[in-house]
PDB file of C-alpha atoms in Angstrom:
ATOM      1  CA  UNK A 205     -29.102 -18.679 -28.329  1.00  0.00           C
ATOM      2  CA  UNK A 206     -29.030 -22.281 -29.538  1.00  0.00           C
ATOM      3  CA  UNK A 207     -31.290 -23.046 -32.511  1.00  0.00           C
ATOM      4  CA  UNK A 208     -32.234 -26.483 -33.839  1.00  0.00           C
ATOM      5  CA  UNK A 209     -32.851 -26.715 -37.580  1.00  0.00           C
ATOM      6  CA  UNK A 210     -34.427 -29.979 -38.705  1.00  0.00           C
ATOM      7  CA  UNK A 211     -33.482 -30.594 -42.316  1.00  0.00           C
ATOM      8  CA  UNK A 212     -30.641 -28.114 -41.852  1.00  0.00           C
ATOM      9  CA  UNK A 213     -28.316 -29.926 -44.250  1.00  0.00           C
ATOM     10  CA  UNK A 214     -30.774 -29.478 -47.107  1.00  0.00           C
ATOM     11  CA  UNK A 215     -30.695 -26.672 -49.636  1.00  0.00           C
ATOM     12  CA  UNK A 216     -33.203 -24.399 -47.890  1.00  0.00           C
ATOM     13  CA  UNK A 217     -32.291 -25.444 -44.347  1.00  0.00           C
ATOM     14  CA  UNK A 218     -28.599 -24.759 -44.905  1.00  0.00           C
ATOM     15  CA  UNK A 219     -29.388 -21.220 -46.018  1.00  0.00           C
ATOM     16  CA  UNK A 220     -31.315 -20.681 -42.785  1.00  0.00           C
ATOM     17  CA  UNK A 221     -28.310 -22.048 -40.890  1.00  0.00           C
ATOM     18  CA  UNK A 222     -26.077 -19.547 -42.734  1.00  0.00           C
ATOM     19  CA  UNK A 223     -28.374 -16.676 -41.748  1.00  0.00           C
ATOM     20  CA  UNK A 224     -28.616 -17.709 -38.100  1.00  0.00           C
ATOM     21  CA  UNK A 225     -24.834 -18.055 -37.796  1.00  0.00           C
ATOM     22  CA  UNK A 226     -24.331 -14.665 -39.476  1.00  0.00           C
ATOM     23  CA  UNK A 227     -26.500 -13.173 -36.718  1.00  0.00           C
ATOM     24  CA  UNK A 228     -24.285 -14.728 -34.033  1.00  0.00           C
ATOM     25  CA  UNK A 229     -26.394 -17.739 -33.101  1.00  0.00           C
ATOM     26  CA  UNK A 230     -25.214 -21.279 -32.476  1.00  0.00           C
ATOM     27  CA  UNK A 231     -27.034 -23.897 -34.545  1.00  0.00           C
ATOM     28  CA  UNK A 232     -27.625 -27.599 -34.137  1.00  0.00           C
ATOM     29  CA  UNK A 233     -28.661 -29.322 -37.350  1.00  0.00           C
ATOM     30  CA  UNK A 234     -30.768 -32.482 -37.202  1.00  0.00           C
ATOM     31  CA  UNK A 235     -30.836 -34.278 -40.543  1.00  0.00           C
ATOM     32  CA  UNK A 236     -30.917 -37.868 -41.767  1.00  0.00           C
ATOM     33  CA  UNK A 237     -28.858 -36.856 -44.839  1.00  0.00           C
ATOM     34  CA  UNK A 238     -31.192 -38.711 -47.178  1.00  0.00           C
ATOM     35  CA  UNK A 239     -31.279 -35.637 -49.397  1.00  0.00           C
ATOM     36  CA  UNK A 240     -29.234 -33.123 -47.380  1.00  0.00           C
ATOM     37  CA  UNK A 241     -25.477 -32.813 -47.690  1.00  0.00           C
ATOM     38  CA  UNK A 242     -22.763 -32.223 -45.119  1.00  0.00           C
ATOM     39  CA  UNK A 243     -21.036 -30.042 -47.715  1.00  0.00           C
ATOM     40  CA  UNK A 244     -23.810 -27.444 -47.356  1.00  0.00           C
ATOM     41  CA  UNK A 245     -22.583 -26.884 -43.778  1.00  0.00           C
ATOM     42  CA  UNK A 246     -18.844 -27.120 -44.418  1.00  0.00           C
ATOM     43  CA  UNK A 247     -18.286 -23.361 -44.307  1.00  0.00           C
ATOM     44  CA  UNK A 248     -19.043 -23.231 -40.570  1.00  0.00           C
ATOM     45  CA  UNK A 249     -16.872 -24.052 -37.584  1.00  0.00           C
ATOM     46  CA  UNK A 250     -17.834 -26.756 -35.099  1.00  0.00           C
ATOM     47  CA  UNK A 251     -18.296 -23.960 -32.540  1.00  0.00           C
ATOM     48  CA  UNK A 252     -21.110 -22.440 -34.609  1.00  0.00           C
ATOM     49  CA  UNK A 253     -22.804 -25.480 -36.168  1.00  0.00           C
ATOM     50  CA  UNK A 254     -23.080 -29.056 -34.952  1.00  0.00           C
ATOM     51  CA  UNK A 255     -24.621 -31.830 -37.002  1.00  0.00           C
ATOM     52  CA  UNK A 256     -26.748 -34.525 -35.394  1.00  0.00           C
ATOM     53  CA  UNK A 257     -27.445 -37.219 -37.936  1.00  0.00           C
ATOM     54  CA  UNK A 258     -30.711 -38.962 -37.188  1.00  0.00           C
ATOM     55  CA  UNK A 259     -34.281 -39.513 -38.237  1.00  0.00           C
ATOM     56  CA  UNK A 260     -37.348 -37.694 -36.923  1.00  0.00           C
ATOM     57  CA  UNK A 261     -39.046 -41.068 -36.484  1.00  0.00           C
ATOM     58  CA  UNK A 262     -36.483 -41.930 -33.770  1.00  0.00           C
ATOM     59  CA  UNK A 263     -37.838 -40.184 -30.666  1.00  0.00           C
ATOM     60  CA  UNK A 264     -34.681 -40.755 -28.617  1.00  0.00           C
ATOM     61  CA  UNK A 265     -32.572 -39.016 -31.287  1.00  0.00           C
ATOM     62  CA  UNK A 266     -34.974 -36.095 -31.426  1.00  0.00           C
ATOM     63  CA  UNK A 267     -35.072 -35.696 -27.639  1.00  0.00           C
ATOM     64  CA  UNK A 268     -31.280 -35.872 -27.448  1.00  0.00           C
ATOM     65  CA  UNK A 269     -30.887 -33.252 -30.172  1.00  0.00           C
ATOM     66  CA  UNK A 270     -33.249 -30.862 -28.400  1.00  0.00           C
ATOM     67  CA  UNK A 271     -31.186 -30.646 -25.206  1.00  0.00           C
ATOM     68  CA  UNK A 272     -30.415 -26.983 -24.500  1.00  0.00           C
ATOM     69  CA  UNK A 273     -32.260 -25.731 -27.585  1.00  0.00           C
ATOM     70  CA  UNK A 274     -34.218 -22.496 -27.286  1.00  0.00           C
ATOM     71  CA  UNK A 275     -35.726 -22.304 -30.790  1.00  0.00           C
ATOM     72  CA  UNK A 276     -36.710 -24.998 -33.294  1.00  0.00           C
ATOM     73  CA  UNK A 277     -36.990 -24.434 -37.042  1.00  0.00           C
ATOM     74  CA  UNK A 278     -38.697 -27.443 -38.596  1.00  0.00           C
ATOM     75  CA  UNK A 279     -37.713 -27.714 -42.262  1.00  0.00           C
ATOM     76  CA  UNK A 280     -37.260 -31.473 -42.570  1.00  0.00           C
ATOM     77  CA  UNK A 281     -39.340 -32.877 -45.383  1.00  0.00           C
ATOM     78  CA  UNK A 282     -39.464 -35.873 -47.636  1.00  0.00           C
ATOM     79  CA  UNK A 283     -38.752 -34.616 -51.160  1.00  0.00           C
ATOM     80  CA  UNK A 284     -40.174 -37.774 -52.740  1.00  0.00           C
ATOM     81  CA  UNK A 285     -43.856 -38.121 -51.882  1.00  0.00           C
ATOM     82  CA  UNK A 286     -43.839 -41.758 -52.986  1.00  0.00           C
ATOM     83  CA  UNK A 287     -41.473 -42.670 -50.153  1.00  0.00           C
ATOM     84  CA  UNK A 288     -43.746 -41.003 -47.605  1.00  0.00           C
ATOM     85  CA  UNK A 289     -46.874 -42.842 -48.635  1.00  0.00           C
ATOM     86  CA  UNK A 290     -47.931 -45.849 -46.600  1.00  0.00           C
ATOM     87  CA  UNK A 291     -50.305 -48.344 -48.062  1.00  0.00           C
ATOM     88  CA  UNK A 292     -52.342 -50.373 -45.604  1.00  0.00           C
ATOM     89  CA  UNK A 293     -54.602 -53.299 -46.324  1.00  0.00           C
TER      90      UNK A 293
END
């Protein structure tokens, strides 16, 4: 089964990736790497884990990353609330 983990290069997401791979699943990670790190995924082969670098605000990237996916784990989050706040006049 192919799983998609948004935020999978983050601290928590990478631990979920580890668990899924240990259970024999293939994992696609979707992360913009603003706070996640490729190093958190370095212990896995390219056959088990593939990294798609992109942003959830880019619909084409999201749609592309979801091709063939059977399960989505949404863990992407903005760790700095100030960056996620929009001020409108």
